[in-house]
Coordinates of C-alpha atoms in Angstrom, one line a residue:
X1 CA 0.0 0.0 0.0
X2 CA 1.2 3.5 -0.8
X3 CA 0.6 6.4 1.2
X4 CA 1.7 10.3 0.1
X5 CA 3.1 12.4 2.6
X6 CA 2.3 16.4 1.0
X7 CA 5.5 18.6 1.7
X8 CA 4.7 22.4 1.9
X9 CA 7.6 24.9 1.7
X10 CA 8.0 25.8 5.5
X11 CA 6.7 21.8 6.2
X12 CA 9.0 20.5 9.0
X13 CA 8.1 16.5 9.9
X14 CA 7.5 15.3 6.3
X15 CA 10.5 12.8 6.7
X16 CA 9.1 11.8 9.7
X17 CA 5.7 10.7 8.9
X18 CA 7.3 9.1 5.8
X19 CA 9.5 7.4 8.3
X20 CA 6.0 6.2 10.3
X21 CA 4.6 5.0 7.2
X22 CA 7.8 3.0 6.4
X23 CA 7.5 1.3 10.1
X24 CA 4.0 0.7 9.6
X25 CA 4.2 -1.5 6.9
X26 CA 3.5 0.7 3.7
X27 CA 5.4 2.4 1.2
X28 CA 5.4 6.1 1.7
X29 CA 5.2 8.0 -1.6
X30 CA 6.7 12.0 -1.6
X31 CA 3.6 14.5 -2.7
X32 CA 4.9 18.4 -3.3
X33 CA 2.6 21.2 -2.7
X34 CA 2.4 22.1 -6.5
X35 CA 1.2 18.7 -7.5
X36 CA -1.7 18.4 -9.8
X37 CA -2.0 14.4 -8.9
X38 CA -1.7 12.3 -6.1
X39 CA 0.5 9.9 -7.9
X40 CA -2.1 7.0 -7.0
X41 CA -1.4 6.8 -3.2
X42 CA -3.8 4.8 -1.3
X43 CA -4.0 7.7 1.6
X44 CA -2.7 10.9 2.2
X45 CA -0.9 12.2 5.3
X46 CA -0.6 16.1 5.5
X47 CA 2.3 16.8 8.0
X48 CA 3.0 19.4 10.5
X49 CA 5.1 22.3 10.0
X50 CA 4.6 26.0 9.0
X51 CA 3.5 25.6 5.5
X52 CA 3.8 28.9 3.6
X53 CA 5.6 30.1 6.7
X54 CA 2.0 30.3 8.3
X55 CA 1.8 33.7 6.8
X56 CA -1.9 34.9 7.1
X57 CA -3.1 32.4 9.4
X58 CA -2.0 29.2 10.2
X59 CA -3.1 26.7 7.1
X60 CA -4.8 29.3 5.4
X61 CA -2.6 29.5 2.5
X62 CA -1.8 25.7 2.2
X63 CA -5.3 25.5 1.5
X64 CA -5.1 26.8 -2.1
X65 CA -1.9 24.2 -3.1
X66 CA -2.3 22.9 -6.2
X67 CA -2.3 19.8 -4.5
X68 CA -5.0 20.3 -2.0
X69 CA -7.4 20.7 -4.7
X70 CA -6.9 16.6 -5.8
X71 CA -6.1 15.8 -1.8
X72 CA -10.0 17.2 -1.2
X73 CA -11.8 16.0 -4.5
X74 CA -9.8 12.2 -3.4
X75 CA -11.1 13.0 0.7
X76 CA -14.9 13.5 0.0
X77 CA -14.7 10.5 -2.4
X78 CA -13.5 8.4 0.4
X79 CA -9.6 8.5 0.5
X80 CA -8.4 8.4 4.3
X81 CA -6.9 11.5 4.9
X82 CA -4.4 12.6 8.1
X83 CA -3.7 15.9 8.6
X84 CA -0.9 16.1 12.2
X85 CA -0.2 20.0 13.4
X86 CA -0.2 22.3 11.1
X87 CA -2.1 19.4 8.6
X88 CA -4.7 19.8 11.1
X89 CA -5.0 23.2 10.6
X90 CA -5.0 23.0 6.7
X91 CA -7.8 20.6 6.7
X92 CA -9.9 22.9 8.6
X93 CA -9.3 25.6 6.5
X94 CA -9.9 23.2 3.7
X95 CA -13.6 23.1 5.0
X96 CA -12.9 18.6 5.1
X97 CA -12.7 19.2 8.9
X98 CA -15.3 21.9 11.4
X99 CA -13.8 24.2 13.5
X100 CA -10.5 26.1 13.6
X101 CA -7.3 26.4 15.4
X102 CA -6.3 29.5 16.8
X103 CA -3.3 30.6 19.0
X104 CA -2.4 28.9 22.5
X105 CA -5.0 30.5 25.6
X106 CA -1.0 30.9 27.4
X107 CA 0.6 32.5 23.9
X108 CA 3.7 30.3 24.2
X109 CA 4.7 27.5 21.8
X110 CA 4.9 24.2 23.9
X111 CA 6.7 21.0 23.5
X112 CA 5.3 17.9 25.7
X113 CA 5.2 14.8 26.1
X114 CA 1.5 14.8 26.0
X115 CA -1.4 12.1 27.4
X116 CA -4.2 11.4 25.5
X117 CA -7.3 9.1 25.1
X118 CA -8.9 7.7 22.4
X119 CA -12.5 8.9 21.7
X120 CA -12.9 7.4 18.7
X121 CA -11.6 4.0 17.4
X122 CA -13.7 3.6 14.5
X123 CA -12.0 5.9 11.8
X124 CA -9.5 4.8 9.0
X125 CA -6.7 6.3 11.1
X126 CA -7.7 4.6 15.0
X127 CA -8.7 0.8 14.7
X128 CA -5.8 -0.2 16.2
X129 CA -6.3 1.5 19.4
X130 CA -9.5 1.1 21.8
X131 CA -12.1 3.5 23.0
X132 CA -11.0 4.8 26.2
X133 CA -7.1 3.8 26.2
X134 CA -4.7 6.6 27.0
X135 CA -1.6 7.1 24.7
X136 CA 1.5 9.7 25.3
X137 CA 2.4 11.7 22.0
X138 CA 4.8 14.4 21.3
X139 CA 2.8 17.3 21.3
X140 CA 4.5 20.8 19.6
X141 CA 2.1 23.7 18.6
X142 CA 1.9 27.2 19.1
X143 CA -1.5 27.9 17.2
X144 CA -3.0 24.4 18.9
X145 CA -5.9 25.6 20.8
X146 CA -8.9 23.7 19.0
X147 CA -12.3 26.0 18.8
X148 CA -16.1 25.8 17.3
X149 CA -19.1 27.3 17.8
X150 CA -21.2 25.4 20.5
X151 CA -23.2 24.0 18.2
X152 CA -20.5 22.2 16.5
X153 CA -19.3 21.6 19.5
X154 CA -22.2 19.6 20.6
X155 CA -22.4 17.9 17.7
X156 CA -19.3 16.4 17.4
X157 CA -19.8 15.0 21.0
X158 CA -23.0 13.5 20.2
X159 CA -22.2 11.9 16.5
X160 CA -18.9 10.3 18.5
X161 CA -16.5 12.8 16.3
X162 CA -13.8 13.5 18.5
X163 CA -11.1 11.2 18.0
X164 CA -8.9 11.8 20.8
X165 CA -9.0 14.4 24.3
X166 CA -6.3 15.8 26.5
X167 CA -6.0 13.8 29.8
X168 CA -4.8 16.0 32.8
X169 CA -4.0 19.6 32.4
X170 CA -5.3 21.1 28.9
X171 CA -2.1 22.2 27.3
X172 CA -3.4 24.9 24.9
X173 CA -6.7 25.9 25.9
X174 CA -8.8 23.9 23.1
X175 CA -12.1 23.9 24.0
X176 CA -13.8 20.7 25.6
X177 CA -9.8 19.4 26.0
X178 CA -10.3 18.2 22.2
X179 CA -7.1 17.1 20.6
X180 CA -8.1 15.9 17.3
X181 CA -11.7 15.3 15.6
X182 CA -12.7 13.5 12.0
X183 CA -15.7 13.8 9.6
X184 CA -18.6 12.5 9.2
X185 CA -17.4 9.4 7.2
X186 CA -14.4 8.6 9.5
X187 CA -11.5 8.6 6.8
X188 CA -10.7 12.4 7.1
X189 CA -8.8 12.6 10.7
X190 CA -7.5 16.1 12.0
X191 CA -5.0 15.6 14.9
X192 CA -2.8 18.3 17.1
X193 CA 0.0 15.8 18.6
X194 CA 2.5 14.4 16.4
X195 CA 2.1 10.1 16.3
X196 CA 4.8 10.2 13.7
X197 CA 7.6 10.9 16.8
X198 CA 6.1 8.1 18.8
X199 CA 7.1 5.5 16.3
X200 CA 10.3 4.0 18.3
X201 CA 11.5 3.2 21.2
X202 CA 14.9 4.8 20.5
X203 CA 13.5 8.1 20.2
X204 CA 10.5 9.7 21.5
X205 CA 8.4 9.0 24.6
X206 CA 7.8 5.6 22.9
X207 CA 5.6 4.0 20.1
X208 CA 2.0 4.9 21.4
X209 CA 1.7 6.8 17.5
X210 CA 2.3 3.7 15.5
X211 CA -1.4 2.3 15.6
X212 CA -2.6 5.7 13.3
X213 CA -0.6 4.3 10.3
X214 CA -1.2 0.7 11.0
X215 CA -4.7 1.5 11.6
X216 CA -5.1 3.2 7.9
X217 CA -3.2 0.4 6.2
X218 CA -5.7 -2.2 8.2
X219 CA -8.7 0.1 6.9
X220 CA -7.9 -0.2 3.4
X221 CA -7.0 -3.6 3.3
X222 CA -10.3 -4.1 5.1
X223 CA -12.3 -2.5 1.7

């Protein structure tokens, strides 16, 4: 299986979700911002970083890539789709994902080893985890804070859309403690914490990250 990894200029952990992908068990396949094709991946990850230099806002630019224009069309037709950070951000802005990501409540850029739990274990992008279990990812974000309008709020509670919550102390303010949400159809995940640098034991707080890109390969072999 073959899954694209998009690099933006200003993207910073494109090697390393490439890396993930490797360790998971798939052949990761190198998608630039400016492509008009998606080289016939199977998935798509969209990595964190500072695309565009995060000029504007945050994702706002990324949105328009060349690319993101197939990596849309390919996501309402069913494609998982995994945006990490700053991919996060871009899906939102890309309208595949509700809400919005604005700058940390304490206006600092953090770097944690941070606890979460799974909400959600039904998407492409969680089936190897189960509802409820608590995993420690590298979280790094200065624009993390996740917000919505109460209503959107309350529905993504109610239809089971938030993937995963912060467990202890909420690191950037994101309303309800949400840490990453999907859509409607469960192949389009948006996630703050990085999973790609919880792959290995050698580095990182340890390999809690590896079940989102063994989940997606176990989801399309599954179809």
């Amino acid at each position: 299986m073959r899954v694209g990894v998009v690099t933006f200029p200003g993207s910073l952990d494109d090697v390393d979700a490439q890396r993930a992908v490797r360790l998971a068990g798939a052949e990761p396949v190198a998608l630039w911002h400016g492509d008009h094709d998606l080289a016939g991946v199977d998935a798509v990850v969209l990595p964190g970083g500072f695309s565009y230099g995060d000029y504007l806002r945050a994702g706002a630019i990324a949105r328009f890539a060349p690319v993101m224009t197939e990596v849309v069309d390919a996501a309402r037709g069913g494609m998982p789709v995994l945006g990490i950070c700053n991919g996060f951000q871009i899906l939102c802005e890309s309208h595949l994902l509700p809400g919005a990501l604005i700058r940390n409540d304490h206006r600092r850029f953090g770097c944690l080893d941070q606890r979460v739990v799974v909400e959600n274990a039904r998407t492409a992008w969680t089936t190897s985890y189960a509802e409820g279990q608590q995993l420690t990812i590298v979280l790094k974000n200065g624009e993390g804070s996740f917000v919505a309008d109460e209503h959107t709020l309350d529905a993504l509670e109610a239809e089971g859309r938030v993937v995963a919550r912060y467990v202890g102390e909420n690191p950037n303010g994101s309303q309800r403690g949400i840490a990453g949400v999907t859509n409607e159809a469960g192949n389009v995940v948006g996630l703050m914490p990085h999973p790609e640098h919880a792959v290995e034991d050698l580095t990182g707080p340890g390999t809690d990250g590896l079940g989102f890109f063994t989940s997606v390969l176990g989801a399309l072999a599954s179809r």
